[in-house]
Amino acid sequence: MTGIDLAESLDVQVHAAVRSIDDPEYPGVSIVELGLLETVDISANGRVTVGLIPTFSGCPALSMIAADVKAAVAKVVGVDAVEVHWLRAPVWTANRISGEARTALADRFTVAVQLGKSAPTCPLCGSATTEQSMFGPSRCRSVNTCSTCGETVEVMRA
Amino acid sequence: MDAFETFLDGGGIVEADDDMPDDYRRAVFAFIEMHANSELMGGLTERDWIPKTPGLRHKMSVLAKTQDEIGHGHLLYMVAAAMGVKTRPQMLEDLFAGKSRFHNVFHYQAVTWGDQVAIAFLVDAAALASQQAVFKNCSYGPYRRILKRIISEEGFHMRLGEDRMMRIAEGTDVQRQLFQDSIDRWFWPALQLFGPDSKPDDKLLRWHIKSERNEVLRDRWVQKFVPMLHSYGFTIPADDLFYDEATNQWDVGPIDWEPLKKTLAQGGPDSARRITEASNNWNRTAWVREALEQASATVPA
């Protein structure tokens, strides 16, 4: 294997390690699919710096996610040291959630994703939902009701 | 009812708009209402600890739990209201009037930070085990789907609780004694949360709302937490505790169910203060709800 191949392989493995970490509140949904991974820098001597962005800066799961990422990347052969940073920019939006993660959130957690201003659709029947109140469980979520089947739907929003 | 029970036994799932026997509707509703009330009462207690929590790291975890509990209550009240037995305002009125139930553990006062750690560690584990047993096989679809969300967040709380427990267990002698006192206060209420042995004709089991008997869940909790607390050098406040070499099981001895009965009749040590506090909180925050209603009415769609 050439030096370039080795570097590429390490990069792939570090990315895979980060991808193996799930959101603590959505088991089975990777933080990478949710759009939290921004940068991975690997220096020649095996020092890795992972740049993540938070869904919102006061999110209480940040230290847990960073610790999980650090532990997973440290296990990759060829990695000597890992640092995980929470970046202030860019700002996370719901548009960063991949299509795969949106499907998983809908199918497995009955959670819809709000993209832009349009009403999110019901994960059960596909109809439009309406927001119930200006109160929600947290800054990044609201609670909607499906106008057709009546399902109570949590919505992830930016 | 026979045809309905056959449907349930075959793994049938009931949706909000489906026909269902009135007894089933009422039993499921009462169960969800009690769960919703417990989330709200728990969230309010948790909130009281935000300013008193030591250190920014723990403060963030208390904030996280508070918002989650209130969020769970919000979701559960919506699912319960959709069943058409009581409206959401009626459920809240009944709660504040002391007419409806919430879990026994919220009828006690958390006095020290150690109590909060014990609650996060012991009580949350008991609540999570009960919810998982309902989720596994719950015949009422809307509740089962909401439980999936709630359980994954409670799993996150368990990690926060374990983190708090390890920190206090590795602390000074004073901190360890503080936590031992909390275990002494909270061990039995946490264990009683599972309730007395399930009756043979338990409707919740027959209708596939619960999937496991109370005594099975309770015993599983004992087998996990007794050795875990011992491993950190803490003692269990049970005089008759013994280890059965033949079965490799811990036995806590006879359980006094009187404290549980009192809490279910709103006669627990802290019931009156808790209910009054929740009611006052509702009245104090009326202006926020009014302001938001007016604001949402004026915002163009």
Tab-separated table of C-alpha atoms in Angstrom:
chain	number	residue	atom	x	y	z
A	1	MET	CA	0.000	0.000	0.000
A	2	THR	CA	1.300	3.453	-0.815
A	3	GLY	CA	1.397	6.326	1.643
A	4	ILE	CA	-1.567	7.961	-0.042
A	5	ASP	CA	-3.631	4.766	0.218
A	6	LEU	CA	-2.805	4.475	3.915
A	7	ALA	CA	-3.873	8.053	4.584
A	8	GLU	CA	-7.098	7.499	2.661
A	9	SER	CA	-7.792	4.308	4.553
A	10	LEU	CA	-7.261	6.041	7.907
A	11	ASP	CA	-9.610	8.823	6.836
A	12	VAL	CA	-12.284	6.262	5.902
A	13	GLN	CA	-11.894	4.461	9.213
A	14	VAL	CA	-12.062	7.649	11.291
A	15	HIS	CA	-15.226	8.683	9.440
A	16	ALA	CA	-16.704	5.220	10.047
A	17	ALA	CA	-15.868	5.519	13.760
A	18	VAL	CA	-17.658	8.881	14.016
A	19	ARG	CA	-20.587	7.438	12.053
A	20	SER	CA	-20.897	4.574	14.563
A	21	ILE	CA	-22.035	7.040	17.242
A	22	ASP	CA	-25.786	7.448	17.602
A	23	ASP	CA	-27.674	10.398	18.976
A	24	PRO	CA	-28.232	9.554	22.687
A	25	GLU	CA	-31.947	10.260	22.305
A	26	TYR	CA	-32.406	8.463	18.959
A	27	PRO	CA	-30.678	5.094	19.288
A	28	GLY	CA	-29.865	3.731	15.818
A	29	VAL	CA	-29.635	7.165	14.176
A	30	SER	CA	-26.032	8.275	13.604
A	31	ILE	CA	-24.904	11.773	14.536
A	32	VAL	CA	-23.368	11.978	11.044
A	33	GLU	CA	-26.796	11.359	9.462
A	34	LEU	CA	-28.201	14.108	11.691
A	35	GLY	CA	-25.636	16.496	10.243
A	36	LEU	CA	-23.467	17.032	13.321
A	37	LEU	CA	-20.123	16.183	11.678
A	38	GLU	CA	-18.421	19.129	10.017
A	39	THR	CA	-14.667	18.475	9.815
A	40	VAL	CA	-12.132	15.684	10.285
A	41	ASP	CA	-8.445	16.644	10.241
A	42	ILE	CA	-5.784	13.954	10.390
A	43	SER	CA	-2.154	15.015	10.776
A	44	ALA	CA	0.803	12.945	9.532
A	45	ASN	CA	1.601	11.686	13.030
A	46	GLY	CA	-1.885	10.271	13.641
A	47	ARG	CA	-3.392	13.168	15.549
A	48	VAL	CA	-7.092	13.483	14.749
A	49	THR	CA	-9.261	16.549	15.288
A	50	VAL	CA	-13.001	16.118	14.850
A	51	GLY	CA	-15.145	19.248	14.447
A	52	LEU	CA	-18.812	18.792	15.348
A	53	ILE	CA	-21.648	21.300	15.351
A	54	PRO	CA	-24.409	21.198	17.968
A	55	THR	CA	-28.116	21.223	17.031
A	56	PHE	CA	-28.256	24.125	19.459
A	57	SER	CA	-25.556	25.406	21.768
A	58	GLY	CA	-27.300	24.605	25.057
A	59	CYS	CA	-27.935	20.976	24.133
A	60	PRO	CA	-27.274	18.947	27.286
A	61	ALA	CA	-26.066	15.884	25.366
A	62	LEU	CA	-22.948	17.615	23.981
A	63	SER	CA	-20.401	16.273	26.477
A	64	MET	CA	-21.820	12.757	26.141
A	65	ILE	CA	-21.653	12.852	22.333
A	66	ALA	CA	-18.097	14.255	22.362
A	67	ALA	CA	-16.951	11.557	24.809
A	68	ASP	CA	-18.515	8.825	22.650
A	69	VAL	CA	-16.855	10.169	19.472
A	70	LYS	CA	-13.491	10.486	21.176
A	71	ALA	CA	-13.631	6.912	22.487
A	72	ALA	CA	-14.665	5.491	19.088
A	73	VAL	CA	-12.012	7.353	17.082
A	74	ALA	CA	-9.280	6.499	19.610
A	75	LYS	CA	-9.869	2.808	18.878
A	76	VAL	CA	-8.931	3.201	15.187
A	77	VAL	CA	-5.505	1.666	14.490
A	78	GLY	CA	-3.070	4.421	13.500
A	79	VAL	CA	-4.742	7.126	15.597
A	80	ASP	CA	-2.464	8.452	18.341
A	81	ALA	CA	-4.534	11.254	19.829
A	82	VAL	CA	-8.060	12.567	19.373
A	83	GLU	CA	-9.563	15.952	20.025
A	84	VAL	CA	-13.237	16.750	19.583
A	85	HIS	CA	-14.302	20.363	19.187
A	86	TRP	CA	-17.777	21.898	19.103
A	87	LEU	CA	-17.674	24.498	16.331
A	88	ARG	CA	-19.579	27.785	16.485
A	89	ALA	CA	-20.103	27.852	12.728
A	90	PRO	CA	-21.805	26.840	10.565
A	91	VAL	CA	-25.134	26.844	12.370
A	92	TRP	CA	-27.016	23.540	12.362
A	93	THR	CA	-30.341	23.461	10.533
A	94	ALA	CA	-32.812	20.632	9.973
A	95	ASN	CA	-31.700	20.626	6.299
A	96	ARG	CA	-28.515	18.884	7.444
A	97	ILE	CA	-30.486	15.762	8.404
A	98	SER	CA	-29.985	13.157	5.670
A	99	GLY	CA	-32.883	11.521	3.842
A	100	GLU	CA	-31.926	8.205	5.427
A	101	ALA	CA	-32.103	9.691	8.920
A	102	ARG	CA	-35.441	11.370	8.136
A	103	THR	CA	-36.850	7.979	7.132
A	104	ALA	CA	-35.462	6.336	10.281
A	105	LEU	CA	-36.877	9.098	12.518
A	106	ALA	CA	-40.296	8.775	10.868
A	107	ASP	CA	-40.469	4.980	10.765
A	108	ARG	CA	-38.899	4.165	14.097
A	109	PHE	CA	-39.723	7.129	16.314
A	110	THR	CA	-42.794	8.711	14.618
A	111	VAL	CA	-40.780	11.929	14.489
A	112	ALA	CA	-41.149	14.357	11.569
A	113	VAL	CA	-38.598	16.927	10.423
A	114	GLN	CA	-39.540	20.530	9.733
A	115	LEU	CA	-37.818	21.815	6.571
A	116	GLY	CA	-38.330	25.501	5.954
A	117	LYS	CA	-41.762	26.931	6.709
A	118	SER	CA	-43.949	24.174	5.265
A	119	ALA	CA	-45.981	21.966	7.611
A	120	PRO	CA	-44.227	18.666	8.302
A	121	THR	CA	-46.116	15.568	7.170
A	122	CYS	CA	-47.393	12.814	9.451
A	123	PRO	CA	-44.953	9.856	9.609
A	124	LEU	CA	-47.917	7.454	9.808
A	125	CYS	CA	-50.251	8.576	7.019
A	126	GLY	CA	-48.397	11.320	5.135
A	127	SER	CA	-51.003	14.064	5.694
A	128	ALA	CA	-50.161	17.581	6.841
A	129	THR	CA	-49.771	18.206	10.576
A	130	THR	CA	-50.552	21.306	12.593
A	131	GLU	CA	-48.594	22.680	15.510
A	132	GLN	CA	-50.516	22.319	18.769
A	133	SER	CA	-49.015	25.031	20.867
A	134	MET	CA	-45.955	27.205	21.080
A	135	PHE	CA	-44.736	24.926	23.859
A	136	GLY	CA	-42.507	21.978	23.019
A	137	PRO	CA	-40.242	19.578	24.841
A	138	SER	CA	-37.117	21.493	23.863
A	139	ARG	CA	-35.706	24.225	21.658
A	140	CYS	CA	-35.225	21.796	18.762
A	141	ARG	CA	-38.669	20.172	18.883
A	142	SER	CA	-42.360	20.991	18.605
A	143	VAL	CA	-45.460	18.869	19.064
A	144	ASN	CA	-47.933	18.586	16.174
A	145	THR	CA	-51.164	16.696	15.504
A	146	CYS	CA	-51.988	15.002	12.205
A	147	SER	CA	-55.034	16.571	10.595
A	148	THR	CA	-56.157	13.225	9.146
A	149	CYS	CA	-55.304	10.342	11.475
A	150	GLY	CA	-54.952	12.363	14.683
A	151	GLU	CA	-51.489	11.013	15.554
A	152	THR	CA	-49.431	13.043	18.029
A	153	VAL	CA	-46.192	13.810	16.158
A	154	GLU	CA	-42.970	15.227	17.511
A	155	VAL	CA	-41.208	17.493	15.055
A	156	MET	CA	-37.477	18.220	14.891
A	157	ARG	CA	-36.837	21.770	13.781
A	158	ALA	CA	-33.926	24.151	13.499
B	1	MET	CA	-65.710	-8.203	24.560
B	2	ASP	CA	-64.776	-11.817	23.691
B	3	ALA	CA	-64.144	-10.965	20.047
B	4	PHE	CA	-62.152	-7.915	21.116
B	5	GLU	CA	-60.008	-9.971	23.496
B	6	THR	CA	-59.367	-12.541	20.764
B	7	PHE	CA	-58.275	-9.657	18.542
B	8	LEU	CA	-55.893	-8.409	21.257
B	9	ASP	CA	-54.552	-11.916	21.954
B	10	GLY	CA	-53.719	-12.200	18.264
B	11	GLY	CA	-51.489	-9.133	18.530
B	12	GLY	CA	-54.156	-6.679	17.372
B	13	ILE	CA	-53.351	-2.982	17.754
B	14	VAL	CA	-56.102	-0.499	18.645
B	15	GLU	CA	-55.954	3.002	17.124
B	16	ALA	CA	-57.547	6.166	18.515
B	17	ASP	CA	-60.475	6.166	16.059
B	18	ASP	CA	-61.183	2.414	16.299
B	19	ASP	CA	-64.208	1.017	18.129
B	20	MET	CA	-63.200	-0.351	21.507
B	21	PRO	CA	-65.087	-1.563	24.591
B	22	ASP	CA	-65.690	1.195	27.099
B	23	ASP	CA	-63.866	-0.700	29.874
B	24	TYR	CA	-60.771	-0.959	27.699
B	25	ARG	CA	-60.940	2.723	26.771
B	26	ARG	CA	-61.210	3.736	30.428
B	27	ALA	CA	-58.437	1.397	31.584
B	28	VAL	CA	-55.999	2.618	28.919
B	29	PHE	CA	-56.963	6.226	29.514
B	30	ALA	CA	-56.470	5.961	33.301
B	31	PHE	CA	-53.054	4.391	32.738
B	32	ILE	CA	-51.894	7.116	30.330
B	33	GLU	CA	-53.359	9.882	32.514
B	34	MET	CA	-51.395	8.614	35.516
B	35	HIS	CA	-48.245	8.443	33.394
B	36	ALA	CA	-48.806	12.011	32.122
B	37	ASN	CA	-49.443	13.313	35.653
B	38	SER	CA	-46.272	11.605	36.864
B	39	GLU	CA	-44.171	13.194	34.130
B	40	LEU	CA	-45.529	16.636	35.007
B	41	MET	CA	-45.075	16.211	38.769
B	42	GLY	CA	-41.594	14.754	38.203
B	43	GLY	CA	-40.632	17.572	35.856
B	44	LEU	CA	-41.728	20.206	38.368
B	45	THR	CA	-39.613	18.591	41.086
B	46	GLU	CA	-36.655	18.318	38.766
B	47	ARG	CA	-37.044	21.993	37.887
B	48	ASP	CA	-36.847	22.996	41.562
B	49	TRP	CA	-33.322	21.598	41.558
B	50	ILE	CA	-31.948	23.580	38.602
B	51	PRO	CA	-30.683	26.506	40.744
B	52	LYS	CA	-29.560	24.205	43.577
B	53	THR	CA	-27.606	21.715	41.454
B	54	PRO	CA	-23.833	21.726	42.060
B	55	GLY	CA	-21.682	22.516	38.997
B	56	LEU	CA	-22.496	23.482	35.427
B	57	ARG	CA	-22.199	19.927	34.118
B	58	HIS	CA	-24.830	18.511	36.469
B	59	LYS	CA	-26.942	21.638	36.015
B	60	MET	CA	-27.125	20.920	32.283
B	61	SER	CA	-28.236	17.370	32.937
B	62	VAL	CA	-30.973	18.564	35.319
B	63	LEU	CA	-32.120	21.076	32.697
B	64	ALA	CA	-32.183	18.297	30.106
B	65	LYS	CA	-34.259	16.051	32.312
B	66	THR	CA	-36.686	18.808	33.203
B	67	GLN	CA	-37.385	19.677	29.583
B	68	ASP	CA	-37.738	15.993	28.694
B	69	GLU	CA	-40.183	15.221	31.528
B	70	ILE	CA	-42.359	18.207	30.712
B	71	GLY	CA	-42.157	17.258	27.031
B	72	HIS	CA	-43.269	13.691	27.838
B	73	GLY	CA	-46.171	15.051	29.873
B	74	HIS	CA	-47.121	17.287	26.941
B	75	LEU	CA	-47.171	14.332	24.508
B	76	LEU	CA	-48.991	12.010	26.909
B	77	TYR	CA	-51.741	14.522	27.735
B	78	MET	CA	-52.362	14.874	23.990
B	79	VAL	CA	-52.567	11.098	23.497
B	80	ALA	CA	-54.847	10.782	26.556
B	81	ALA	CA	-57.123	13.670	25.489
B	82	ALA	CA	-57.559	12.074	22.038
B	83	MET	CA	-59.285	9.123	23.742
B	84	GLY	CA	-62.282	11.320	24.494
B	85	VAL	CA	-62.648	10.468	28.198
B	86	LYS	CA	-61.460	13.779	29.654
B	87	THR	CA	-60.145	16.916	28.019
B	88	ARG	CA	-56.666	18.169	28.798
B	89	PRO	CA	-57.949	20.994	31.078
B	90	GLN	CA	-60.111	18.455	32.951
B	91	MET	CA	-57.094	16.216	33.545
B	92	LEU	CA	-55.075	19.133	34.897
B	93	GLU	CA	-57.967	20.337	37.075
B	94	ASP	CA	-58.366	16.847	38.557
B	95	LEU	CA	-54.635	16.620	39.216
B	96	PHE	CA	-54.517	19.965	41.017
B	97	ALA	CA	-57.681	19.092	42.991
B	98	GLY	CA	-55.995	15.898	44.271
B	99	LYS	CA	-58.533	13.740	42.424
B	100	SER	CA	-56.204	11.795	40.163
B	101	ARG	CA	-53.156	9.651	40.652
B	102	PHE	CA	-49.467	10.057	40.000
B	103	HIS	CA	-46.550	7.756	40.874
B	104	ASN	CA	-45.765	7.130	44.550
B	105	VAL	CA	-42.202	8.448	44.293
B	106	PHE	CA	-43.472	11.979	43.629
B	107	HIS	CA	-45.269	12.005	46.986
B	108	TYR	CA	-41.946	12.336	48.807
B	109	GLN	CA	-39.680	15.344	49.110
B	110	ALA	CA	-36.139	15.368	47.716
B	111	VAL	CA	-34.207	17.061	50.527
B	112	THR	CA	-30.567	16.858	49.409
B	113	TRP	CA	-28.587	16.646	46.176
B	114	GLY	CA	-27.958	13.025	47.195
B	115	ASP	CA	-31.731	12.457	46.954
B	116	GLN	CA	-31.699	13.783	43.409
B	117	VAL	CA	-28.887	11.384	42.538
B	118	ALA	CA	-30.758	8.472	44.123
B	119	ILE	CA	-33.897	9.419	42.183
B	120	ALA	CA	-32.010	9.674	38.889
B	121	PHE	CA	-30.340	6.361	39.545
B	122	LEU	CA	-32.859	4.140	41.365
B	123	VAL	CA	-36.280	5.639	40.650
B	124	ASP	CA	-35.708	6.419	36.984
B	125	ALA	CA	-34.483	2.856	36.457
B	126	ALA	CA	-37.665	1.506	38.031
B	127	ALA	CA	-39.847	3.811	35.909
B	128	LEU	CA	-37.923	2.896	32.753
B	129	ALA	CA	-38.282	-0.844	33.449
B	130	SER	CA	-42.070	-0.434	33.854
B	131	GLN	CA	-42.366	1.626	30.670
B	132	GLN	CA	-40.270	-0.847	28.675
B	133	ALA	CA	-42.563	-3.661	29.801
B	134	VAL	CA	-45.598	-1.705	28.577
B	135	PHE	CA	-43.968	-0.697	25.308
B	136	LYS	CA	-42.961	-4.263	24.474
B	137	ASN	CA	-46.497	-5.437	23.880
B	138	CYS	CA	-48.903	-2.496	24.317
B	139	SER	CA	-52.142	-3.002	22.370
B	140	TYR	CA	-52.965	0.718	22.189
B	141	GLY	CA	-51.039	2.021	19.156
B	142	PRO	CA	-50.759	5.772	19.895
B	143	TYR	CA	-49.411	5.107	23.412
B	144	ARG	CA	-46.983	2.467	22.186
B	145	ARG	CA	-45.487	4.858	19.593
B	146	ILE	CA	-45.107	7.693	22.104
B	147	LEU	CA	-43.522	5.266	24.566
B	148	LYS	CA	-40.827	4.483	22.037
B	149	ARG	CA	-39.793	8.136	22.096
B	150	ILE	CA	-40.061	8.392	25.855
B	151	ILE	CA	-38.036	5.233	26.484
B	152	SER	CA	-35.156	6.331	24.272
B	153	GLU	CA	-34.965	9.610	26.216
B	154	GLU	CA	-35.234	7.836	29.564
B	155	GLY	CA	-32.286	5.702	28.438
B	156	PHE	CA	-30.337	8.948	28.073
B	157	HIS	CA	-31.436	9.956	31.611
B	158	MET	CA	-30.144	6.654	32.920
B	159	ARG	CA	-26.705	7.514	31.570
B	160	LEU	CA	-26.899	10.919	33.243
B	161	GLY	CA	-28.002	9.223	36.482
B	162	GLU	CA	-25.140	6.730	36.352
B	163	ASP	CA	-22.725	9.608	35.733
B	164	ARG	CA	-24.070	11.447	38.806
B	165	MET	CA	-23.949	8.293	40.915
B	166	MET	CA	-20.323	7.514	39.973
B	167	ARG	CA	-19.256	11.069	40.793
B	168	ILE	CA	-20.831	11.002	44.234
B	169	ALA	CA	-19.602	7.437	44.906
B	170	GLU	CA	-16.041	8.543	44.145
B	171	GLY	CA	-16.445	11.598	46.368
B	172	THR	CA	-15.412	12.407	49.935
B	173	ASP	CA	-16.664	10.526	52.990
B	174	VAL	CA	-19.171	13.322	53.575
B	175	GLN	CA	-20.515	12.978	50.021
B	176	ARG	CA	-20.701	9.204	50.312
B	177	GLN	CA	-22.588	9.460	53.607
B	178	LEU	CA	-24.963	11.982	52.022
B	179	PHE	CA	-25.683	9.455	49.280
B	180	GLN	CA	-26.053	6.540	51.720
B	181	ASP	CA	-28.709	8.553	53.588
B	182	SER	CA	-30.485	9.104	50.274
B	183	ILE	CA	-30.403	5.386	49.440
B	184	ASP	CA	-31.931	4.743	52.864
B	185	ARG	CA	-34.755	7.178	52.079
B	186	TRP	CA	-35.410	6.182	48.437
B	187	PHE	CA	-34.739	2.458	48.177
B	188	TRP	CA	-38.196	1.390	49.355
B	189	PRO	CA	-40.256	4.011	47.492
B	190	ALA	CA	-38.367	3.084	44.283
B	191	LEU	CA	-39.070	-0.612	44.854
B	192	GLN	CA	-42.737	0.079	45.658
B	193	LEU	CA	-43.135	1.927	42.353
B	194	PHE	CA	-43.603	-1.490	40.698
B	195	GLY	CA	-46.653	-2.125	42.893
B	196	PRO	CA	-47.780	-5.255	44.738
B	197	ASP	CA	-47.844	-8.651	42.986
B	198	SER	CA	-50.158	-8.581	39.944
B	199	LYS	CA	-53.558	-10.148	40.529
B	200	PRO	CA	-54.425	-13.252	38.457
B	201	ASP	CA	-57.251	-11.386	36.697
B	202	ASP	CA	-55.294	-8.141	36.099
B	203	LYS	CA	-57.097	-6.416	33.209
B	204	LEU	CA	-53.996	-4.518	32.158
B	205	LEU	CA	-52.232	-7.822	31.537
B	206	ARG	CA	-55.259	-9.451	29.911
B	207	TRP	CA	-55.678	-6.578	27.478
B	208	HIS	CA	-51.990	-6.467	26.615
B	209	ILE	CA	-51.393	-3.039	28.060
B	210	LYS	CA	-48.750	-4.393	30.437
B	211	SER	CA	-46.639	-7.313	29.267
B	212	GLU	CA	-45.041	-8.425	32.531
B	213	ARG	CA	-46.211	-8.985	36.071
B	214	ASN	CA	-45.300	-6.406	38.717
B	215	GLU	CA	-43.384	-8.902	40.828
B	216	VAL	CA	-41.264	-10.014	37.860
B	217	LEU	CA	-40.211	-6.436	37.052
B	218	ARG	CA	-39.615	-5.645	40.715
B	219	ASP	CA	-37.434	-8.705	41.206
B	220	ARG	CA	-35.358	-7.903	38.127
B	221	TRP	CA	-34.702	-4.427	39.546
B	222	VAL	CA	-33.637	-5.918	42.904
B	223	GLN	CA	-31.250	-8.367	41.210
B	224	LYS	CA	-29.602	-5.478	39.347
B	225	PHE	CA	-29.402	-2.721	41.953
B	226	VAL	CA	-28.636	-4.594	45.175
B	227	PRO	CA	-25.303	-5.964	43.881
B	228	MET	CA	-24.530	-2.694	42.079
B	229	LEU	CA	-24.939	-0.582	45.237
B	230	HIS	CA	-22.919	-3.149	47.184
B	231	SER	CA	-20.129	-2.956	44.616
B	232	TYR	CA	-19.796	0.777	45.307
B	233	GLY	CA	-19.657	0.070	49.041
B	234	PHE	CA	-23.179	1.208	49.945
B	235	THR	CA	-25.655	-0.701	52.097
B	236	ILE	CA	-29.311	-1.571	51.445
B	237	PRO	CA	-31.823	-0.467	54.101
B	238	ALA	CA	-33.502	-3.881	54.341
B	239	ASP	CA	-33.073	-5.779	57.638
B	240	ASP	CA	-34.156	-9.071	56.108
B	241	LEU	CA	-32.013	-8.819	52.977
B	242	PHE	CA	-30.383	-12.126	52.152
B	243	TYR	CA	-28.665	-13.875	49.270
B	244	ASP	CA	-30.127	-17.234	48.368
B	245	GLU	CA	-27.177	-19.436	47.422
B	246	ALA	CA	-29.481	-22.054	45.901
B	247	THR	CA	-31.078	-19.677	43.369
B	248	ASN	CA	-28.288	-17.048	43.206
B	249	GLN	CA	-30.921	-14.412	43.907
B	250	TRP	CA	-31.211	-11.506	46.321
B	251	ASP	CA	-34.333	-11.369	48.473
B	252	VAL	CA	-35.319	-8.127	50.232
B	253	GLY	CA	-37.738	-9.862	52.604
B	254	PRO	CA	-41.345	-8.818	53.274
B	255	ILE	CA	-42.491	-5.562	51.666
B	256	ASP	CA	-44.684	-3.107	53.574
B	257	TRP	CA	-47.278	-1.799	51.102
B	258	GLU	CA	-48.889	0.718	53.472
B	259	PRO	CA	-46.700	3.654	52.294
B	260	LEU	CA	-47.738	2.952	48.676
B	261	LYS	CA	-51.429	2.852	49.573
B	262	LYS	CA	-51.102	6.182	51.353
B	263	THR	CA	-49.507	7.845	48.343
B	264	LEU	CA	-52.245	6.532	46.035
B	265	ALA	CA	-54.791	8.238	48.315
B	266	GLN	CA	-52.758	11.498	48.178
B	267	GLY	CA	-51.681	10.899	51.802
B	268	GLY	CA	-47.928	10.571	51.285
B	269	PRO	CA	-45.416	12.610	53.313
B	270	ASP	CA	-45.188	15.365	50.681
B	271	SER	CA	-48.446	14.903	48.710
B	272	ALA	CA	-50.267	18.014	49.893
B	273	ARG	CA	-47.315	20.370	49.350
B	274	ARG	CA	-46.562	18.910	45.919
B	275	ILE	CA	-50.132	19.245	44.676
B	276	THR	CA	-50.484	22.788	46.030
B	277	GLU	CA	-47.161	23.750	44.475
B	278	ALA	CA	-48.166	22.309	41.073
B	279	SER	CA	-51.492	24.124	41.235
B	280	ASN	CA	-49.874	27.432	42.219
B	281	ASN	CA	-47.375	27.012	39.414
B	282	TRP	CA	-50.235	26.549	36.925
B	283	ASN	CA	-51.901	29.748	38.161
B	284	ARG	CA	-48.657	31.733	38.252
B	285	THR	CA	-47.900	30.847	34.625
B	286	ALA	CA	-51.377	31.632	33.246
B	287	TRP	CA	-50.077	34.908	31.801
B	288	VAL	CA	-47.478	33.035	29.708
B	289	ARG	CA	-50.144	30.840	28.105
B	290	GLU	CA	-52.361	33.861	27.460
B	291	ALA	CA	-49.503	35.826	25.943
B	292	LEU	CA	-48.553	32.936	23.668
B	293	GLU	CA	-52.137	32.411	22.554
B	294	GLN	CA	-52.434	36.063	21.640
B	295	ALA	CA	-49.061	36.038	19.920
B	296	SER	CA	-49.882	32.957	17.830
B	297	ALA	CA	-53.221	34.525	16.860
B	298	THR	CA	-51.456	37.607	15.493
B	299	VAL	CA	-48.609	35.852	13.654
B	300	PRO	CA	-49.434	35.519	9.943
B	301	ALA	CA	-49.423	31.886	8.826
